[in-house]
Coordinates of C-alpha atoms in Angstrom, one line a residue:
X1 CA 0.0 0.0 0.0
X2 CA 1.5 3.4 -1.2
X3 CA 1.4 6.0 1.5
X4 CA -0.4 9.0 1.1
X5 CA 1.3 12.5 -0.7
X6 CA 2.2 15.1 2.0
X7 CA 0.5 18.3 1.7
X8 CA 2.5 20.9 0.3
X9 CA 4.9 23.1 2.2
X10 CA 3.7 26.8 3.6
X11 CA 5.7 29.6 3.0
X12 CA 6.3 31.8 5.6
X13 CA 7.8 35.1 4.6
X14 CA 8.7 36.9 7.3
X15 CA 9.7 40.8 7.4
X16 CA 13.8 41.4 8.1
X17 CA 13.9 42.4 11.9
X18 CA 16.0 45.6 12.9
X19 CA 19.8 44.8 13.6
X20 CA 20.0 44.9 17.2
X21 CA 17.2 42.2 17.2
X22 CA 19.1 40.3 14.6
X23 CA 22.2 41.1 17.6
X24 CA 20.0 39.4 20.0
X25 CA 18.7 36.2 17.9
X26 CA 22.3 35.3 17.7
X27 CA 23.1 35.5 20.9
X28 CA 19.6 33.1 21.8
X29 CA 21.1 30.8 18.0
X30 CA 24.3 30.1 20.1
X31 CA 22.5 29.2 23.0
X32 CA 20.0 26.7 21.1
X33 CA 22.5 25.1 19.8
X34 CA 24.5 24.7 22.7
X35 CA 21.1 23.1 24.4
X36 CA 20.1 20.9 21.5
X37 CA 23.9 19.8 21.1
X38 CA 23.5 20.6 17.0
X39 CA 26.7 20.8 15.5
X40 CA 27.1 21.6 11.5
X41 CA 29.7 22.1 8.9
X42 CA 30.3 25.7 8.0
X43 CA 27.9 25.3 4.6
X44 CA 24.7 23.8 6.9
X45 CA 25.3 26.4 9.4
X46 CA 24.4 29.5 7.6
X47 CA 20.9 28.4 5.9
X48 CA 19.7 26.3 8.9
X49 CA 20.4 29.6 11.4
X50 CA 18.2 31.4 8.6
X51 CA 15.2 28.9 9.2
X52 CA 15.8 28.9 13.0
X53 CA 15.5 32.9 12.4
X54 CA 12.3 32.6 10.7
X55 CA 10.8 30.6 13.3
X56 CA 11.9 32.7 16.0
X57 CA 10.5 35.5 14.7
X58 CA 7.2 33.9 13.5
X59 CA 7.0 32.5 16.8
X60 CA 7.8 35.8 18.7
X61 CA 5.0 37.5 16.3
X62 CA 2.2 34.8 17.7
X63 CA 2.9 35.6 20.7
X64 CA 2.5 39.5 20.6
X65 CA -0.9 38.6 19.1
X66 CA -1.6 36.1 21.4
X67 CA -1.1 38.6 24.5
X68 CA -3.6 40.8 22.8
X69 CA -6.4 37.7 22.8
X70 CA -6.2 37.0 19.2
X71 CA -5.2 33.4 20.0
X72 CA -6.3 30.9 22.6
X73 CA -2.5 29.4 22.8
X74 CA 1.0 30.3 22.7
X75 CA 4.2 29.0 20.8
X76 CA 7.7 28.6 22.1
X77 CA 11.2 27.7 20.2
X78 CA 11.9 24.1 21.1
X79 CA 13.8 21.2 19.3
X80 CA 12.1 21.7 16.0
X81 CA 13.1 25.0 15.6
X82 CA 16.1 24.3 12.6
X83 CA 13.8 22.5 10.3
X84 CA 11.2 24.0 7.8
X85 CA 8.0 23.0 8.2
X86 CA 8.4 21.2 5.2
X87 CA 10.9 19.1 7.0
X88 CA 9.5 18.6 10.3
X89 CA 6.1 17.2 8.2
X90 CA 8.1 14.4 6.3
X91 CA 10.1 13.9 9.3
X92 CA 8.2 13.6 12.2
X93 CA 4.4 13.2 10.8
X94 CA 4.0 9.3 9.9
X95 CA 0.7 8.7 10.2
X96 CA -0.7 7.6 6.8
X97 CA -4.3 7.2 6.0
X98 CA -4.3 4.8 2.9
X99 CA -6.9 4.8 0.1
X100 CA -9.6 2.3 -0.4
X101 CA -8.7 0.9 2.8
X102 CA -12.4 0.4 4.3
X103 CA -12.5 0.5 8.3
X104 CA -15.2 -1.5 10.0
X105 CA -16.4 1.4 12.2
X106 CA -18.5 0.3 15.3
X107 CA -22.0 1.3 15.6
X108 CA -22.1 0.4 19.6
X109 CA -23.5 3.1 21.6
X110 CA -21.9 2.9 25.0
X111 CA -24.5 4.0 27.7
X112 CA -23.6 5.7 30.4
X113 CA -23.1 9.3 32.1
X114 CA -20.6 11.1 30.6
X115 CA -18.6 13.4 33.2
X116 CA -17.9 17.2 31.8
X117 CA -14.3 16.4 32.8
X118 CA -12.1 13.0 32.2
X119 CA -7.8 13.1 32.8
X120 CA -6.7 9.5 32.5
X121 CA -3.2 10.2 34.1
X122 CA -4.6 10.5 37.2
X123 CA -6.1 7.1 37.4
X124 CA -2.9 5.5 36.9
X125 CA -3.5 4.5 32.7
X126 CA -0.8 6.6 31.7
X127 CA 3.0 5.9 30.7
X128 CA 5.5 8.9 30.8
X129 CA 5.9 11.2 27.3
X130 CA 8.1 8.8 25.2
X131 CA 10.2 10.7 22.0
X132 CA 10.3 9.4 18.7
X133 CA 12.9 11.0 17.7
X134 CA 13.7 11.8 14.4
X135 CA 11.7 8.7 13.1
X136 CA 8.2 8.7 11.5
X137 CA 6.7 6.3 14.0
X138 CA 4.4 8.2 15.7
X139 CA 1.7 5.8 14.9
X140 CA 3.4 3.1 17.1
X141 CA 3.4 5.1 20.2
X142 CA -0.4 6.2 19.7
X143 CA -0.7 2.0 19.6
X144 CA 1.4 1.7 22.8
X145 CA -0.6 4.5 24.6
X146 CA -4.1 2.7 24.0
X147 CA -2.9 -0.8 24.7
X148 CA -0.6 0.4 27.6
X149 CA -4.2 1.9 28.9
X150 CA -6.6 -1.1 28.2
X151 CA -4.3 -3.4 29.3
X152 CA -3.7 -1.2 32.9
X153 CA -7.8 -1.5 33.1
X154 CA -8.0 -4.9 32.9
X155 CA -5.1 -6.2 35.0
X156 CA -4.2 -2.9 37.4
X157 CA -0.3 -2.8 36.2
X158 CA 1.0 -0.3 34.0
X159 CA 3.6 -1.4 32.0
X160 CA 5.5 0.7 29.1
X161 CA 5.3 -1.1 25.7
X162 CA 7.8 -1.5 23.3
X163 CA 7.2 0.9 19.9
X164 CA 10.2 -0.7 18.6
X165 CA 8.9 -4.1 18.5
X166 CA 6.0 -2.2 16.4
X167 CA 8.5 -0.3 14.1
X168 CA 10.7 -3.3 13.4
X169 CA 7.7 -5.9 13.0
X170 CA 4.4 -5.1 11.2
X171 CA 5.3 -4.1 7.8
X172 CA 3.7 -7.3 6.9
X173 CA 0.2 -5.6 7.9
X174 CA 1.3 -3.2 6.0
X175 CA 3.4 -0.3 8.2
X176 CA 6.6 2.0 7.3
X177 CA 8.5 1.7 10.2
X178 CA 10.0 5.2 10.3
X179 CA 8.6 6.1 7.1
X180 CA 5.1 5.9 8.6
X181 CA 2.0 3.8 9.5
X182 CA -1.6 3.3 10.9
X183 CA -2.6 2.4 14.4
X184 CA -5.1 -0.1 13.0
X185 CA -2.0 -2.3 11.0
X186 CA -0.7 -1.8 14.3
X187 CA -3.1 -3.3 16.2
X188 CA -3.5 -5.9 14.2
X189 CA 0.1 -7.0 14.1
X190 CA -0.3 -7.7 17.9
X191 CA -3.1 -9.7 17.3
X192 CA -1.8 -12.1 14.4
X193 CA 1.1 -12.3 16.8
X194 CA -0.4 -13.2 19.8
X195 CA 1.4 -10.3 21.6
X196 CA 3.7 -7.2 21.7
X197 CA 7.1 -7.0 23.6
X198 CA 7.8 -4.7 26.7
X199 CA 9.3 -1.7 26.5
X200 CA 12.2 -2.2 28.8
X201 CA 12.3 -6.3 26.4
X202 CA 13.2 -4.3 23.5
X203 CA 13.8 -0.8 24.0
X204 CA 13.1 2.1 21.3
X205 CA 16.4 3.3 18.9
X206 CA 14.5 5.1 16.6
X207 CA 15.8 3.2 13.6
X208 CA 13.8 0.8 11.7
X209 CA 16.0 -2.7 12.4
X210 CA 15.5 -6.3 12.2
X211 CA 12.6 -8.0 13.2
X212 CA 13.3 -9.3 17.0
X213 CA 10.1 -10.0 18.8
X214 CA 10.2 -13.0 21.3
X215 CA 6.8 -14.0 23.3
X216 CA 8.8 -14.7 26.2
X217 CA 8.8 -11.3 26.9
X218 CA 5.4 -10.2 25.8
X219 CA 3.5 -7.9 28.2
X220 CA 0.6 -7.3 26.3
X221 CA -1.8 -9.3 24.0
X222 CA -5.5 -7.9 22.0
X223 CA -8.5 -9.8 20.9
X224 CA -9.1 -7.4 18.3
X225 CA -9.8 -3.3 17.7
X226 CA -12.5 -1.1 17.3
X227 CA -13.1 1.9 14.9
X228 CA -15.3 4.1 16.1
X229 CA -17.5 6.7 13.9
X230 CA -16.3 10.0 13.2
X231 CA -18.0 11.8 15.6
X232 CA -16.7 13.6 18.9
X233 CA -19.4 12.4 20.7
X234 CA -18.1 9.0 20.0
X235 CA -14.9 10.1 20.9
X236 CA -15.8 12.0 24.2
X237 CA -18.2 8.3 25.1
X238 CA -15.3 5.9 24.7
X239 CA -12.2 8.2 26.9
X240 CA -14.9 9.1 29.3
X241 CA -15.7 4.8 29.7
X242 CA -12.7 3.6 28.4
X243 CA -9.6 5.0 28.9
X244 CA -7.2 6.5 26.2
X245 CA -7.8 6.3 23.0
X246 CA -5.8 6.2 19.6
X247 CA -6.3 9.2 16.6
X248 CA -4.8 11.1 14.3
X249 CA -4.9 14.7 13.5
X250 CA -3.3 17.8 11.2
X251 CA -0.2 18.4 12.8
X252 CA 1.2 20.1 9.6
X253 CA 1.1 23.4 10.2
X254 CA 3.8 25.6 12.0
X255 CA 1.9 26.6 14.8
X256 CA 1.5 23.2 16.1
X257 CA 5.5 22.3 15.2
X258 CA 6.1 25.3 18.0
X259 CA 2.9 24.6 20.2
X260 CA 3.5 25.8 24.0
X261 CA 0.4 26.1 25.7
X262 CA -3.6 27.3 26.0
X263 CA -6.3 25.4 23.7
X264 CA -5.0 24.9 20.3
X265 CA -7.2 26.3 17.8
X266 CA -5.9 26.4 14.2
X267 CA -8.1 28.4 11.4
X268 CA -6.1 26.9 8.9
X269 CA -6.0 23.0 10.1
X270 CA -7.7 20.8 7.9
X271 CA -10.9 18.1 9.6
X272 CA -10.2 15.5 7.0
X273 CA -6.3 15.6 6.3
X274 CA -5.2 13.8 9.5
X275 CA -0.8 12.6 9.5
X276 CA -0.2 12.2 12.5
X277 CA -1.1 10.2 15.6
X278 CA -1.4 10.4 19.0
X279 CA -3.8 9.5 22.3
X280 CA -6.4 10.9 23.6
X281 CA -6.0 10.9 27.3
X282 CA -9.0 12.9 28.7
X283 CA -11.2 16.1 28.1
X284 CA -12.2 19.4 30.0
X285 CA -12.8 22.9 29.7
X286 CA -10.9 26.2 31.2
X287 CA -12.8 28.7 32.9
X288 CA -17.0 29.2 31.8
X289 CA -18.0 25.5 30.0
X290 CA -18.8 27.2 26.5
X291 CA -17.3 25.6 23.1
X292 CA -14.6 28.3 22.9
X293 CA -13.0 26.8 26.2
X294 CA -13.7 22.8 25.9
X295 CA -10.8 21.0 25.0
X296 CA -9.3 17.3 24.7
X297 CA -6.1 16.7 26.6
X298 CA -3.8 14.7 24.1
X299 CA 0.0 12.8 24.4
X300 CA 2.4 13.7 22.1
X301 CA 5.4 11.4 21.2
X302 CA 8.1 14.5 20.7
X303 CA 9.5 14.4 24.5
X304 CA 9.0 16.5 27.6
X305 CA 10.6 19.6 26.1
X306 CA 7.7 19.7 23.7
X307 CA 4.3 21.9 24.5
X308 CA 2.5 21.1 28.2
X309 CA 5.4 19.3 29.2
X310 CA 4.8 16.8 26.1
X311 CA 0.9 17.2 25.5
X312 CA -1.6 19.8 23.8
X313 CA -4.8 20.8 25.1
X314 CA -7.0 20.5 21.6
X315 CA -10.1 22.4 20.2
X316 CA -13.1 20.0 21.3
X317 CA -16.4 20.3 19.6
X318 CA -15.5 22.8 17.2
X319 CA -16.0 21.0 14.1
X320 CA -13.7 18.1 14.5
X321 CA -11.3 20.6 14.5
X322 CA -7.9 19.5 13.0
X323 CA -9.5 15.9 12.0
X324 CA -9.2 14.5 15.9
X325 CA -12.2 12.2 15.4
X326 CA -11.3 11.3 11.6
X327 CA -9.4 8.3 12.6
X328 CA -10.3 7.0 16.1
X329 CA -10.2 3.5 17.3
X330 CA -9.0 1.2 20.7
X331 CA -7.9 -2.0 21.1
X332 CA -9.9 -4.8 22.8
X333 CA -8.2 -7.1 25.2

């Protein structure tokens, strides 16, 4: 199965910023680099300083606007900040929604009362923020989120599980490794398997390798998955009974690559282009409950340096805003 064409790059021209600001971005380059430990040749150096300029100063431009209300969130530079956008989309974005591929979306209505307010962390269902590093395999850690979760329901331990084992294993359902993949393949690997390796088993490099699962050490099994319909009531149903759940969302554009804090709400994020995926781990609201302040809590795979300390709080019933109930399904174990 071919995966799907990446949208095409923004441009983002950005004004030329007065020299002693210029003074001061190279002061704050040297010091990014120092904390990201990037080291170039002498013809690298030069154009990727440019694009860390560019971000800097897009970034420093939300922000004005943000402290005058225009947006609901902030930015901040973090490790992303040498990359284009262009980059960071074919980089870090793997999640790829393949054509005629027909998903067997549940019509089971799950009955029961729905709290205004749902955080899976604290009920113990939660594993750390992982990093995928510079790999596109952000589909297997949306797949370890929901299966670490269902399997913490059933048995009361939370164990971390491997993405690796993921990466390395399931092309034969039809994943990328780094180059991308669904949640569903993923799921479904497990359960032609008969289970998935434990994180600490067979730890994450980031590199698609050789093929290495052994059952000795699997910590987690599934009897199947369910897709559910594209609705964020059926979203908002299965976290509030559930636990975590697996979807996928725009994260192409450059306010989400630099996304700090506050409820992201993106005019230009697309409902139906989703590439890439993460977990749903719960749902509130800041301040008055109206739509402008509901959000979904979601884990990231980029690290702790990354937004809330590695998660976003998302627009929530705004229009499937930024697809996050396009592509939404747990496993059953």
């Amino acid at each position: 199965m071919n995966p799907s064409l990446l949208l095409t790059a923004l441009c983002l021209g950005i004004a030329s910023a007065a020299p002693e600001f210029d003074h001061s971005l190279n002061t704050q380059w040297e010091l990014w680099k120092a904390v990201h430990r990037r080291l170039y040749d002498l013809n690298e150096e030069g154009w990727r300083k440019e694009v860390w300029k560019k971000n800097m100063k897009m970034i420093e431009l939300h922000n004005q606007e943000y402290s005058e209300g225009k947006y609901s969130f902030s930015m901040a530079m973090n490790a992303f900040g040498d990359m284009t956008n262009e980059e960071f989309r074919q980089v870090m974005n793997g999640f790829q929604r393949q054509k005629n591929k027909k998903r067997k979306v549940s019509q089971e209505t799950i009955f029961a009362s729905i709290p205004l307010s749902v955080d899976w962390r604290e009920k113990g269902y939660v594993t750390p923020v992982k990093d995928q590093g510079k790999c596109g395999s952000c589909w297997a850690f949306s797949t370890t989120g929901a299966l670490e979760g269902q399997m913490f329901r059933k048995t009361g331990k939370l164990v971390s599980l491997s993405e690796q084992n993921l990466v390395d294993c399931s092309q034969p359902e039809g994943n990328h490794g780094c180059q991308g993949g669904l949640t569903d393949n993923a799921f479904q690997y497990v359960l032609d398997v008969g289970g998935l390796d434990s994180e600490e088993s067979y730890p994450y490099t980031g590199l698609a390798g050789t093929c290495h699962y052994n059952p000795n050490n699997s910590a987690a099994n599934v009897t199947g998955f369910v897709d559910l319909p594209k609705q964020e009531k059926a979203l908002m149903k299965a976290v509030a009974t559930l636990g975590p759940i697996s979807a996928a969302i725009d994260a192409s554009n450059p306010s989400f690559q630099f996304y700090k804090s506050g409820i992201y709400y993106e005019p230009k994020c697309s409902s139906e282009s989703v590439d890439h995926a993460v977990l749903v781990v719960g749902y509130g609201f800041e301040g008055a409950h109206s739509d402008d302040n509901k959000y979904w809590l979601v884990k990231n795979s980029w690290g702790e340096r990354w937004g809330m300390n590695g998660y976003i709080k998302m627009a929530k019933d705004r229009n499937n805003h930024c697809g996050i109930a396009t592509m939404i399904s747990y496993p059953t174990v």
